[in-house]
Amino acid sequence: MTSTNPVPHDKSALDPTRCAATGAVVFGVTFLLCWVGAALGIAAASHMFISLFTGSATDSPGALFAGGVCSVVVGAVLGLLFAVTYNAFGFLARR
């Protein structure tokens, strides 16, 4: 019986696509929760997070759309940047 050996790979390496998707979801959900808090007036500090991504009034539907899209894009870029940087420092891992 023949067997194939899987291609060896670094088990500590992060998948950039997965990290980008995770960052996008985390930032998008955080933005949504902050927008809801600002719209209901229950989270006074949430307007600061919202203002990172839009110049619209924090409780407006325009802020929800524009800021939501921007926060998802920024989250994806930061997730990708994190994975690429982490993988670049893989030479520091103990062998």
Short mmCIF file of N, CA, C and O in Angstrom, two decimals:
data_model
loop_
_atom_site.label_atom_id
_atom_site.label_comp_id
_atom_site.label_asym_id
_atom_site.label_seq_id
_atom_site.Cartn_x
_atom_site.Cartn_y
_atom_site.Cartn_z
N MET A 1 0.84 -1.18 0.00
CA MET A 1 0.00 0.00 0.00
C MET A 1 0.89 1.24 0.00
O MET A 1 1.81 1.36 0.78
N THR A 2 0.60 2.12 -0.87
CA THR A 2 1.38 3.34 -0.93
C THR A 2 0.67 4.44 -0.15
O THR A 2 -0.55 4.48 -0.07
N SER A 3 1.47 5.30 0.40
CA SER A 3 0.90 6.44 1.12
C SER A 3 1.59 7.70 0.66
O SER A 3 2.75 7.66 0.25
N THR A 4 0.88 8.74 0.72
CA THR A 4 1.46 10.03 0.34
C THR A 4 1.68 10.84 1.61
O THR A 4 0.86 10.83 2.52
N ASN A 5 2.77 11.49 1.63
CA ASN A 5 3.06 12.37 2.76
C ASN A 5 2.59 13.77 2.41
O ASN A 5 2.88 14.28 1.33
N PRO A 6 1.86 14.40 3.33
CA PRO A 6 1.43 15.77 3.04
C PRO A 6 2.63 16.71 2.96
O PRO A 6 3.67 16.45 3.54
N VAL A 7 2.45 17.74 2.21
CA VAL A 7 3.50 18.73 2.08
C VAL A 7 3.70 19.40 3.44
O VAL A 7 2.74 19.87 4.05
N PRO A 8 4.93 19.41 3.95
CA PRO A 8 5.14 20.04 5.26
C PRO A 8 4.89 21.54 5.17
O PRO A 8 5.22 22.18 4.19
N HIS A 9 4.29 22.06 6.20
CA HIS A 9 4.05 23.49 6.25
C HIS A 9 4.18 23.95 7.69
O HIS A 9 4.13 23.15 8.62
N ASP A 10 4.36 25.21 7.86
CA ASP A 10 4.50 25.78 9.19
C ASP A 10 3.13 25.81 9.86
O ASP A 10 2.23 26.51 9.42
N LYS A 11 2.97 25.05 10.94
CA LYS A 11 1.68 24.96 11.60
C LYS A 11 1.32 26.25 12.32
O LYS A 11 0.16 26.46 12.66
N SER A 12 2.30 27.09 12.56
CA SER A 12 2.00 28.33 13.27
C SER A 12 1.68 29.49 12.31
O SER A 12 1.37 30.58 12.76
N ALA A 13 1.74 29.25 11.01
CA ALA A 13 1.45 30.31 10.04
C ALA A 13 -0.05 30.58 10.01
O ALA A 13 -0.87 29.68 10.17
N LEU A 14 -0.39 31.84 9.84
CA LEU A 14 -1.79 32.25 9.75
C LEU A 14 -2.21 32.39 8.30
O LEU A 14 -1.44 32.87 7.47
N ASP A 15 -3.44 32.02 8.01
CA ASP A 15 -3.99 32.18 6.67
C ASP A 15 -4.44 33.63 6.51
O ASP A 15 -5.35 34.08 7.21
N PRO A 16 -3.81 34.39 5.61
CA PRO A 16 -4.17 35.80 5.45
C PRO A 16 -5.64 36.03 5.08
O PRO A 16 -6.26 36.97 5.57
N THR A 17 -6.21 35.16 4.26
CA THR A 17 -7.61 35.32 3.87
C THR A 17 -8.53 35.15 5.08
O THR A 17 -9.48 35.91 5.26
N ARG A 18 -8.23 34.15 5.88
CA ARG A 18 -9.04 33.90 7.07
C ARG A 18 -8.93 35.06 8.07
O ARG A 18 -9.92 35.47 8.68
N CYS A 19 -7.73 35.59 8.25
CA CYS A 19 -7.55 36.73 9.15
C CYS A 19 -8.24 37.98 8.61
O CYS A 19 -8.81 38.75 9.39
N ALA A 20 -8.20 38.18 7.30
CA ALA A 20 -8.89 39.33 6.71
C ALA A 20 -10.39 39.21 6.90
O ALA A 20 -11.06 40.19 7.26
N ALA A 21 -10.94 38.02 6.70
CA ALA A 21 -12.38 37.81 6.91
C ALA A 21 -12.75 38.01 8.37
O ALA A 21 -13.79 38.63 8.68
N THR A 22 -11.93 37.51 9.27
CA THR A 22 -12.19 37.67 10.70
C THR A 22 -12.16 39.14 11.09
O THR A 22 -13.04 39.62 11.81
N GLY A 23 -11.16 39.88 10.61
CA GLY A 23 -11.08 41.31 10.91
C GLY A 23 -12.28 42.08 10.37
O GLY A 23 -12.82 42.96 11.04
N ALA A 24 -12.71 41.72 9.17
CA ALA A 24 -13.87 42.39 8.58
C ALA A 24 -15.12 42.15 9.40
O ALA A 24 -15.90 43.08 9.67
N VAL A 25 -15.34 40.91 9.84
CA VAL A 25 -16.53 40.60 10.64
C VAL A 25 -16.47 41.28 12.00
O VAL A 25 -17.46 41.88 12.45
N VAL A 26 -15.32 41.23 12.65
CA VAL A 26 -15.19 41.84 13.98
C VAL A 26 -15.42 43.34 13.91
O VAL A 26 -16.17 43.90 14.71
N PHE A 27 -14.79 44.02 12.96
CA PHE A 27 -14.98 45.46 12.85
C PHE A 27 -16.40 45.81 12.43
O PHE A 27 -16.98 46.77 12.92
N GLY A 28 -16.97 45.02 11.52
CA GLY A 28 -18.35 45.29 11.08
C GLY A 28 -19.35 45.12 12.21
O GLY A 28 -20.24 45.97 12.40
N VAL A 29 -19.24 44.05 12.98
CA VAL A 29 -20.17 43.82 14.09
C VAL A 29 -19.97 44.86 15.18
O VAL A 29 -20.94 45.38 15.75
N THR A 30 -18.72 45.20 15.47
CA THR A 30 -18.45 46.24 16.47
C THR A 30 -19.05 47.56 16.05
O THR A 30 -19.67 48.27 16.86
N PHE A 31 -18.90 47.90 14.76
CA PHE A 31 -19.48 49.15 14.27
C PHE A 31 -21.00 49.13 14.40
O PHE A 31 -21.60 50.10 14.85
N LEU A 32 -21.60 48.02 14.03
CA LEU A 32 -23.06 47.90 14.12
C LEU A 32 -23.54 48.05 15.56
O LEU A 32 -24.51 48.79 15.83
N LEU A 33 -22.88 47.40 16.49
CA LEU A 33 -23.26 47.52 17.90
C LEU A 33 -23.09 48.94 18.42
O LEU A 33 -23.94 49.45 19.16
N CYS A 34 -22.01 49.60 18.02
CA CYS A 34 -21.80 50.98 18.43
C CYS A 34 -22.85 51.90 17.82
O CYS A 34 -23.33 52.83 18.47
N TRP A 35 -23.22 51.65 16.56
CA TRP A 35 -24.23 52.48 15.91
C TRP A 35 -25.58 52.31 16.61
O TRP A 35 -26.28 53.28 16.85
N VAL A 36 -25.94 51.09 16.95
CA VAL A 36 -27.19 50.84 17.67
C VAL A 36 -27.16 51.54 19.02
O VAL A 36 -28.13 52.18 19.43
N GLY A 37 -26.03 51.45 19.71
CA GLY A 37 -25.90 52.14 21.00
C GLY A 37 -26.04 53.64 20.87
O GLY A 37 -26.69 54.29 21.70
N ALA A 38 -25.47 54.21 19.82
CA ALA A 38 -25.58 55.65 19.61
C ALA A 38 -27.00 56.04 19.22
O ALA A 38 -27.52 57.06 19.67
N ALA A 39 -27.64 55.22 18.38
CA ALA A 39 -29.00 55.52 17.94
C ALA A 39 -30.00 55.45 19.09
O ALA A 39 -30.95 56.23 19.15
N LEU A 40 -29.77 54.52 20.02
CA LEU A 40 -30.67 54.39 21.17
C LEU A 40 -30.26 55.29 22.34
O LEU A 40 -31.00 55.39 23.32
N GLY A 41 -29.09 55.89 22.24
CA GLY A 41 -28.62 56.78 23.30
C GLY A 41 -28.16 56.05 24.55
O GLY A 41 -28.12 56.64 25.63
N ILE A 42 -27.78 54.78 24.41
CA ILE A 42 -27.37 54.02 25.59
C ILE A 42 -25.86 53.88 25.72
O ILE A 42 -25.38 53.45 26.75
N ALA A 43 -25.12 54.19 24.71
CA ALA A 43 -23.67 54.05 24.76
C ALA A 43 -23.03 55.37 24.35
O ALA A 43 -22.83 55.65 23.19
N ALA A 44 -22.71 56.17 25.34
CA ALA A 44 -22.20 57.52 25.08
C ALA A 44 -20.87 57.52 24.34
O ALA A 44 -20.62 58.39 23.51
N ALA A 45 -20.00 56.57 24.61
CA ALA A 45 -18.68 56.56 24.00
C ALA A 45 -18.65 55.93 22.61
O ALA A 45 -17.65 56.03 21.92
N SER A 46 -19.74 55.31 22.19
CA SER A 46 -19.73 54.62 20.90
C SER A 46 -19.59 55.57 19.73
O SER A 46 -19.12 55.17 18.66
N HIS A 47 -19.95 56.83 19.90
CA HIS A 47 -19.82 57.78 18.80
C HIS A 47 -18.37 57.98 18.39
O HIS A 47 -18.07 58.32 17.27
N MET A 48 -17.43 57.74 19.30
CA MET A 48 -16.00 57.88 18.96
C MET A 48 -15.58 56.81 17.96
O MET A 48 -14.84 57.10 17.02
N PHE A 49 -16.02 55.58 18.17
CA PHE A 49 -15.68 54.51 17.23
C PHE A 49 -16.34 54.78 15.88
O PHE A 49 -15.72 54.60 14.83
N ILE A 50 -17.58 55.22 15.89
CA ILE A 50 -18.30 55.51 14.65
C ILE A 50 -17.61 56.62 13.88
O ILE A 50 -17.46 56.55 12.66
N SER A 51 -17.14 57.63 14.58
CA SER A 51 -16.50 58.77 13.91
C SER A 51 -15.16 58.40 13.28
O SER A 51 -14.64 59.18 12.47
N LEU A 52 -14.60 57.25 13.61
CA LEU A 52 -13.39 56.79 12.93
C LEU A 52 -13.66 56.47 11.46
O LEU A 52 -12.76 56.54 10.63
N PHE A 53 -14.90 56.10 11.15
CA PHE A 53 -15.21 55.59 9.82
C PHE A 53 -16.16 56.46 9.00
O PHE A 53 -16.35 56.19 7.82
N THR A 54 -16.78 57.46 9.61
CA THR A 54 -17.69 58.32 8.86
C THR A 54 -17.77 59.69 9.49
O THR A 54 -17.58 59.84 10.69
N GLY A 55 -18.07 60.68 8.67
CA GLY A 55 -18.25 62.04 9.16
C GLY A 55 -19.71 62.39 9.36
O GLY A 55 -20.04 63.49 9.79
N SER A 56 -20.60 61.47 9.04
CA SER A 56 -22.04 61.70 9.18
C SER A 56 -22.44 61.72 10.65
O SER A 56 -21.69 61.28 11.52
N ALA A 57 -23.64 62.20 10.92
CA ALA A 57 -24.18 62.15 12.28
C ALA A 57 -24.18 60.70 12.74
O ALA A 57 -24.58 59.80 12.00
N THR A 58 -23.73 60.46 13.96
CA THR A 58 -23.47 59.10 14.41
C THR A 58 -24.70 58.20 14.42
O THR A 58 -24.58 56.99 14.30
N ASP A 59 -25.88 58.75 14.56
CA ASP A 59 -27.08 57.92 14.63
C ASP A 59 -27.89 57.92 13.34
O ASP A 59 -29.02 57.45 13.31
N SER A 60 -27.30 58.41 12.24
CA SER A 60 -28.03 58.48 10.98
C SER A 60 -27.87 57.19 10.17
O SER A 60 -26.88 56.47 10.32
N PRO A 61 -28.84 56.89 9.30
CA PRO A 61 -28.71 55.72 8.43
C PRO A 61 -27.50 55.83 7.48
O PRO A 61 -26.89 54.83 7.14
N GLY A 62 -27.17 57.06 7.10
CA GLY A 62 -25.99 57.26 6.25
C GLY A 62 -24.71 56.84 6.94
O GLY A 62 -23.81 56.25 6.33
N ALA A 63 -24.64 57.12 8.23
CA ALA A 63 -23.47 56.70 9.01
C ALA A 63 -23.41 55.19 9.10
O ALA A 63 -22.33 54.59 9.05
N LEU A 64 -24.55 54.56 9.24
CA LEU A 64 -24.60 53.10 9.31
C LEU A 64 -24.07 52.48 8.03
O LEU A 64 -23.24 51.56 8.07
N PHE A 65 -24.51 52.99 6.88
CA PHE A 65 -24.07 52.41 5.61
C PHE A 65 -22.61 52.74 5.31
O PHE A 65 -21.79 51.84 5.12
N ALA A 66 -22.28 54.03 5.28
CA ALA A 66 -20.91 54.44 4.90
C ALA A 66 -19.89 53.94 5.92
O ALA A 66 -18.84 53.40 5.56
N GLY A 67 -20.19 54.13 7.19
CA GLY A 67 -19.27 53.68 8.22
C GLY A 67 -19.17 52.17 8.29
O GLY A 67 -18.10 51.63 8.57
N GLY A 68 -20.28 51.50 8.05
CA GLY A 68 -20.26 50.04 8.05
C GLY A 68 -19.36 49.48 6.96
O GLY A 68 -18.57 48.58 7.21
N VAL A 69 -19.49 50.04 5.76
CA VAL A 69 -18.65 49.59 4.65
C VAL A 69 -17.18 49.89 4.95
O VAL A 69 -16.31 49.03 4.79
N CYS A 70 -16.91 51.09 5.42
CA CYS A 70 -15.52 51.47 5.73
C CYS A 70 -14.94 50.61 6.84
O CYS A 70 -13.78 50.20 6.78
N SER A 71 -15.72 50.33 7.87
CA SER A 71 -15.20 49.53 8.98
C SER A 71 -14.90 48.10 8.54
O SER A 71 -13.92 47.50 8.99
N VAL A 72 -15.73 47.55 7.65
CA VAL A 72 -15.48 46.21 7.13
C VAL A 72 -14.19 46.19 6.30
O VAL A 72 -13.36 45.28 6.44
N VAL A 73 -14.01 47.19 5.46
CA VAL A 73 -12.80 47.26 4.64
C VAL A 73 -11.56 47.44 5.51
O VAL A 73 -10.55 46.74 5.33
N VAL A 74 -11.63 48.34 6.48
CA VAL A 74 -10.49 48.55 7.38
C VAL A 74 -10.20 47.29 8.18
O VAL A 74 -9.04 46.91 8.35
N GLY A 75 -11.23 46.62 8.67
CA GLY A 75 -11.03 45.37 9.40
C GLY A 75 -10.35 44.31 8.55
O GLY A 75 -9.46 43.60 9.03
N ALA A 76 -10.75 44.21 7.30
CA ALA A 76 -10.13 43.24 6.39
C ALA A 76 -8.66 43.57 6.14
O ALA A 76 -7.80 42.69 6.18
N VAL A 77 -8.39 44.82 5.91
CA VAL A 77 -7.00 45.25 5.66
C VAL A 77 -6.14 45.00 6.90
O VAL A 77 -5.02 44.49 6.80
N LEU A 78 -6.65 45.35 8.07
CA LEU A 78 -5.88 45.13 9.29
C LEU A 78 -5.69 43.64 9.59
O LEU A 78 -4.63 43.23 10.06
N GLY A 79 -6.71 42.82 9.32
CA GLY A 79 -6.56 41.38 9.50
C GLY A 79 -5.50 40.81 8.56
O GLY A 79 -4.67 39.99 8.97
N LEU A 80 -5.53 41.26 7.32
CA LEU A 80 -4.54 40.82 6.34
C LEU A 80 -3.15 41.28 6.76
O LEU A 80 -2.19 40.49 6.74
N LEU A 81 -3.02 42.51 7.17
CA LEU A 81 -1.74 43.04 7.62
C LEU A 81 -1.20 42.27 8.83
O LEU A 81 -0.01 41.96 8.91
N PHE A 82 -2.10 41.94 9.75
CA PHE A 82 -1.69 41.16 10.93
C PHE A 82 -1.14 39.80 10.52
O PHE A 82 -0.07 39.39 10.98
N ALA A 83 -1.84 39.09 9.64
CA ALA A 83 -1.40 37.76 9.22
C ALA A 83 -0.08 37.81 8.48
O ALA A 83 0.82 37.00 8.74
N VAL A 84 0.06 38.75 7.57
CA VAL A 84 1.29 38.86 6.79
C VAL A 84 2.47 39.19 7.70
O VAL A 84 3.55 38.61 7.59
N THR A 85 2.25 40.11 8.63
CA THR A 85 3.32 40.49 9.56
C THR A 85 3.67 39.32 10.48
O THR A 85 4.85 39.03 10.71
N TYR A 86 2.67 38.65 11.00
CA TYR A 86 2.90 37.49 11.87
C TYR A 86 3.70 36.42 11.13
O TYR A 86 4.66 35.87 11.67
N ASN A 87 3.31 36.13 9.92
CA ASN A 87 4.01 35.11 9.14
C ASN A 87 5.43 35.54 8.78
O ASN A 87 6.33 34.71 8.69
N ALA A 88 5.64 36.83 8.58
CA ALA A 88 6.98 37.33 8.27
C ALA A 88 7.94 37.13 9.43
O ALA A 88 9.14 36.97 9.23
N PHE A 89 7.43 37.14 10.64
CA PHE A 89 8.25 36.92 11.82
C PHE A 89 8.31 35.45 12.22
O PHE A 89 8.72 35.11 13.33
N GLY A 90 7.94 34.57 11.33
CA GLY A 90 7.96 33.14 11.61
C GLY A 90 9.36 32.61 11.91
O GLY A 90 9.51 31.60 12.61
N PHE A 91 10.39 33.29 11.43
CA PHE A 91 11.74 32.85 11.69
C PHE A 91 12.11 32.96 13.17
O PHE A 91 13.09 32.35 13.62
N LEU A 92 11.32 33.66 13.95
CA LEU A 92 11.59 33.79 15.37
C LEU A 92 11.03 32.61 16.19
O LEU A 92 11.30 32.49 17.38
N ALA A 93 10.24 31.76 15.55
CA ALA A 93 9.61 30.64 16.24
C ALA A 93 10.68 29.61 16.62
O ALA A 93 11.67 29.42 15.92
N ARG A 94 10.44 28.96 17.74
CA ARG A 94 11.35 27.91 18.18
C ARG A 94 11.17 26.69 17.29
O ARG A 94 10.06 26.32 16.94
N ARG A 95 12.24 26.07 16.96
CA ARG A 95 12.20 24.87 16.09
C ARG A 95 12.47 23.65 16.91
O ARG A 95 13.16 23.47 17.74
#
